[in-house]
CSV table of C-alpha atoms and ligand atoms in Angstrom, one decimal:
chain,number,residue,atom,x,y,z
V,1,UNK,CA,-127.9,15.8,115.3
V,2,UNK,CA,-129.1,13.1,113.2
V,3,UNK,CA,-127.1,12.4,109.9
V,4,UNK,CA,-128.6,12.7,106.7
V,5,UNK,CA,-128.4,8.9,105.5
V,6,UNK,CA,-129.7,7.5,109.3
V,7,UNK,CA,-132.7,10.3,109.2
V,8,UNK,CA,-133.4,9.0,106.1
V,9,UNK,CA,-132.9,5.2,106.8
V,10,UNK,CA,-135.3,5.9,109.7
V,11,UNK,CA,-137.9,7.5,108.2
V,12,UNK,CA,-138.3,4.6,105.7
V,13,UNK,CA,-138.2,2.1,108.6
V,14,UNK,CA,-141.2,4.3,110.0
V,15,UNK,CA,-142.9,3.5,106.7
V,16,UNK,CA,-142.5,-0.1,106.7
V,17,UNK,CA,-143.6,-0.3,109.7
V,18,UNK,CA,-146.6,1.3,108.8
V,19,UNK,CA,-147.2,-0.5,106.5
V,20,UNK,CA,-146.5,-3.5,108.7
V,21,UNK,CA,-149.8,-1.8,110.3
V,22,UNK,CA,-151.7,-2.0,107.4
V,23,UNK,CA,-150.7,-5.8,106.7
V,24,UNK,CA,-151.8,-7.1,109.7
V,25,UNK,CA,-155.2,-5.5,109.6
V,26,UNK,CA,-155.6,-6.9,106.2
V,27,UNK,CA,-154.7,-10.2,108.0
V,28,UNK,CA,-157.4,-9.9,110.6
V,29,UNK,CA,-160.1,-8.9,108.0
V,30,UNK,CA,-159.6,-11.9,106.3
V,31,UNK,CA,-160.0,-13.7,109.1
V,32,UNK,CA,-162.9,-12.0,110.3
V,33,UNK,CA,-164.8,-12.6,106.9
V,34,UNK,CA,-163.9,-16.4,107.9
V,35,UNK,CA,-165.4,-15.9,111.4
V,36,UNK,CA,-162.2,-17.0,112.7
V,37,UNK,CA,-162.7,-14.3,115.7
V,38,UNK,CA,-159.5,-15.4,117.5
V,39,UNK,CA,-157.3,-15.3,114.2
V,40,UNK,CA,-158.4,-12.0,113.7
V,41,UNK,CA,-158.4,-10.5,117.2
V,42,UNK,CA,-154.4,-11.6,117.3
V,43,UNK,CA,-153.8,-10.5,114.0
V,44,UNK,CA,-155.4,-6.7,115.2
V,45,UNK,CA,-152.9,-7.1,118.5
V,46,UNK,CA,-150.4,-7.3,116.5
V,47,UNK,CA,-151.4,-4.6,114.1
V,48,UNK,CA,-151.3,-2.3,117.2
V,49,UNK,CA,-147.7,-3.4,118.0
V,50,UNK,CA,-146.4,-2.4,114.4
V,51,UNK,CA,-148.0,1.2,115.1
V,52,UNK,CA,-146.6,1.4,118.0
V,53,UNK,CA,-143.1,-0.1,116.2
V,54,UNK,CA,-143.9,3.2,113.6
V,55,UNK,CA,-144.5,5.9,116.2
V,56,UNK,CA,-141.3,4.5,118.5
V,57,UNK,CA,-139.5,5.3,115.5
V,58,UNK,CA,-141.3,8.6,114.8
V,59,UNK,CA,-140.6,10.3,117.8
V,60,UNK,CA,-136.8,9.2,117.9
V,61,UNK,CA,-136.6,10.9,114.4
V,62,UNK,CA,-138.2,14.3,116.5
V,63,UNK,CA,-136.2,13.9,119.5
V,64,UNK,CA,-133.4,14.3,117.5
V,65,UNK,CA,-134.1,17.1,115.9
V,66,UNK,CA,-135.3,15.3,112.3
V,67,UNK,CA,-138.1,15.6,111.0
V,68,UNK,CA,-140.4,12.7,110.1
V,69,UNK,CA,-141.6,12.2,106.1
V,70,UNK,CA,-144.8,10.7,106.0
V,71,UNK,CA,-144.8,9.4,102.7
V,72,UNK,CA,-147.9,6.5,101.0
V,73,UNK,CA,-148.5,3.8,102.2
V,74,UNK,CA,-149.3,1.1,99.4
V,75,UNK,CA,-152.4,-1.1,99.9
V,76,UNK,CA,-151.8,-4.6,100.9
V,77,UNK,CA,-153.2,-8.2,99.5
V,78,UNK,CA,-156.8,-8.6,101.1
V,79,UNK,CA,-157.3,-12.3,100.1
V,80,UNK,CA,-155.2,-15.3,100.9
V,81,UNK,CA,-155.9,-19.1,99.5
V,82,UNK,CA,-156.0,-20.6,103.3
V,83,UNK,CA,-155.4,-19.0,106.7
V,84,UNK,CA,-152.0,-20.9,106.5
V,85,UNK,CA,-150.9,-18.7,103.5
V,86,UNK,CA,-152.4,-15.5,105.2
V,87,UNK,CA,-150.2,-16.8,108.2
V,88,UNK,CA,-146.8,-17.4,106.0
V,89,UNK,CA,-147.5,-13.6,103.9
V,90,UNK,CA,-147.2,-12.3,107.7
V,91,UNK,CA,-144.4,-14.7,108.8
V,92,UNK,CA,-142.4,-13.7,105.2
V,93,UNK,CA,-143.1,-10.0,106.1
V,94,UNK,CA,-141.5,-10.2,109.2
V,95,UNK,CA,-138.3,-11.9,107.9
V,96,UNK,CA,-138.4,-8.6,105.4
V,97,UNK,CA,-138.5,-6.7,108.5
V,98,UNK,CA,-136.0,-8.1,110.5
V,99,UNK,CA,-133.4,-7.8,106.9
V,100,UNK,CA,-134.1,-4.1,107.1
V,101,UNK,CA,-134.0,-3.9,111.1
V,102,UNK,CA,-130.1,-5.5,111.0
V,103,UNK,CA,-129.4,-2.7,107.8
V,104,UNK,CA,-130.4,-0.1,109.6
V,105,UNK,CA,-128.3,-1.1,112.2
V,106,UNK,CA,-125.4,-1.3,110.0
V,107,UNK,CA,-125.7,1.6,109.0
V,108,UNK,CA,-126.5,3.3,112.7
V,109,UNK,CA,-123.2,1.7,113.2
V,110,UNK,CA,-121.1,2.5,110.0
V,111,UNK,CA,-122.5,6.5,111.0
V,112,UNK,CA,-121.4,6.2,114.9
V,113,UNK,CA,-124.9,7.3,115.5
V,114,UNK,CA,-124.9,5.5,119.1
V,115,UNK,CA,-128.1,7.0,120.1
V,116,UNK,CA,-129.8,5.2,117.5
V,117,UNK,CA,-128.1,2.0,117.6
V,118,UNK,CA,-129.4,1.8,121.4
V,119,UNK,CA,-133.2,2.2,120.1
V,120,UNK,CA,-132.6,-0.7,117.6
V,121,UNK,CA,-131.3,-3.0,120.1
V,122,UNK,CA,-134.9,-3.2,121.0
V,123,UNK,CA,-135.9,-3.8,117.5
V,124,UNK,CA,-133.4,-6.3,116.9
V,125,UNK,CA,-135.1,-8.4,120.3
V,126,UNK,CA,-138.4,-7.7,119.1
V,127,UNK,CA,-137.9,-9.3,115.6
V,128,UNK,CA,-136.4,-12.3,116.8
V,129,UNK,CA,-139.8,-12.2,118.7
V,130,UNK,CA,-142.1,-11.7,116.2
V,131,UNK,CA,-140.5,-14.1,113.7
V,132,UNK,CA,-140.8,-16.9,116.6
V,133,UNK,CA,-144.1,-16.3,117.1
V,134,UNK,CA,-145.0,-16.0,113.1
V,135,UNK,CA,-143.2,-19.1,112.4
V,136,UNK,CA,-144.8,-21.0,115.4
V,137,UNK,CA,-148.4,-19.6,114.5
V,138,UNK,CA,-147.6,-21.0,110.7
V,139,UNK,CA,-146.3,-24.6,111.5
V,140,UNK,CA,-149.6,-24.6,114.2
V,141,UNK,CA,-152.3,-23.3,111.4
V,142,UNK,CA,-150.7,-25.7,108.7
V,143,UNK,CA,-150.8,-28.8,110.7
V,144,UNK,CA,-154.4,-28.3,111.2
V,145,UNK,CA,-155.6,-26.7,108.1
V,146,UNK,CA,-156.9,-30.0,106.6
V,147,UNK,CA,-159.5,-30.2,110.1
V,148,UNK,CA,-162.1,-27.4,110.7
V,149,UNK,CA,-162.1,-28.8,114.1
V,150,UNK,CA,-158.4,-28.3,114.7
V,151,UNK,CA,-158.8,-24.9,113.1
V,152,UNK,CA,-161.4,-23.9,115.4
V,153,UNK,CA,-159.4,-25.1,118.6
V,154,UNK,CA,-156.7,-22.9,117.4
V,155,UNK,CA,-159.0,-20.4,116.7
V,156,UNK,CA,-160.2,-20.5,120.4
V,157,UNK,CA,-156.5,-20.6,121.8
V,158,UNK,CA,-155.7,-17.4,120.0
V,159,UNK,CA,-159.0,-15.4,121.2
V,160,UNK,CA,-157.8,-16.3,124.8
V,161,UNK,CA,-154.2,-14.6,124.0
V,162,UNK,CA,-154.8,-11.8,122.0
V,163,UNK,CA,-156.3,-9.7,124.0
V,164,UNK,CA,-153.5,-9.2,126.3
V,165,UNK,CA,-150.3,-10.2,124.1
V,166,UNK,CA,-149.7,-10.9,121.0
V,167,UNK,CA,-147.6,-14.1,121.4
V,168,UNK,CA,-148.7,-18.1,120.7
R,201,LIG,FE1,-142.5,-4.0,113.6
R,201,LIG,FE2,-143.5,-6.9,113.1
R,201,LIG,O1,-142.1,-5.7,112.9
């Protein structure tokens, strides 16, 4: 049985990543409006990881005999200044995540809950991931940002590795 503080720790980890979701679609809708087609296309792969992040989350919160809380999920920013600040909102979000990943691992810890503390080993792996990948996609879009061509090279690059992974 799940403890109350961990079910509750979990289902607002569910939330954020969610919202995570919802960020990333922003993300690629900004840079569809930009006809940056392989910005966006990576920025939807990854919007499919964080629901998948959500429901992994979900289901551990059933399997042990919680019950998921669905609760709002808050609109995100829709318009950036440059795709390198749309870039660094996503890379900033992930370091957000990753604070709350290693607290709820504390606190998986701190409750003896071992059962959990296995399922975010993954997440721990996958953030240092994601903020490798965020970071390297921001240092790449900010060194070209001043040349359309450079941007649209990029561009290009990311359309060929989106569709099957979300890395750089
Ligand atoms: Fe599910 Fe990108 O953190």
């Amino acid at each position: 049985m799940i403890s109350k503080q961990v079910l509750k720790a979990l289902n607002e980890q569910t939330h954020a990543e969610f919202y995570s979701f919802y960020l990333y679609l922003a993300v690629s809708s900004y840079f569809t409006d930009l006809h940056l087609d392989g910005f966006a296309l990576w920025m939807e792969v990854q919007a499919q990881e964080e629901l998948a992040h959500a429901l992994k989350l979900f289901h551990h919160v059933q399997e042990r005999g919680g019950r998921p809380h669905l609760a709002a999920i808050a609109e995100p920013t829709s318009e950036w200044g440059s795709p390198a600040e749309a870039v660094q909102a996503v890379l900033e979000h992930e370091r957000h995540i990753t604070g709350r990943i290693n607290a709820l691992a504390n606190l998986a810890s701190e409750e003896k809950d071992h059962a959990t503390s296995v399922l975010l080993h993954w997440y721990v792996s996958e953030q240092v991931e994601e903020e490798a990948t965020a970071d390297r996609l921001y240092h790449q879009v900010a060194m070209v940002q001043e040349s359309p061509q450079g941007l649209l090279m990029l561009d290009r690059e990311l359309a060929g590795r989106g569709g099957s992974t979300a890395e750089v």
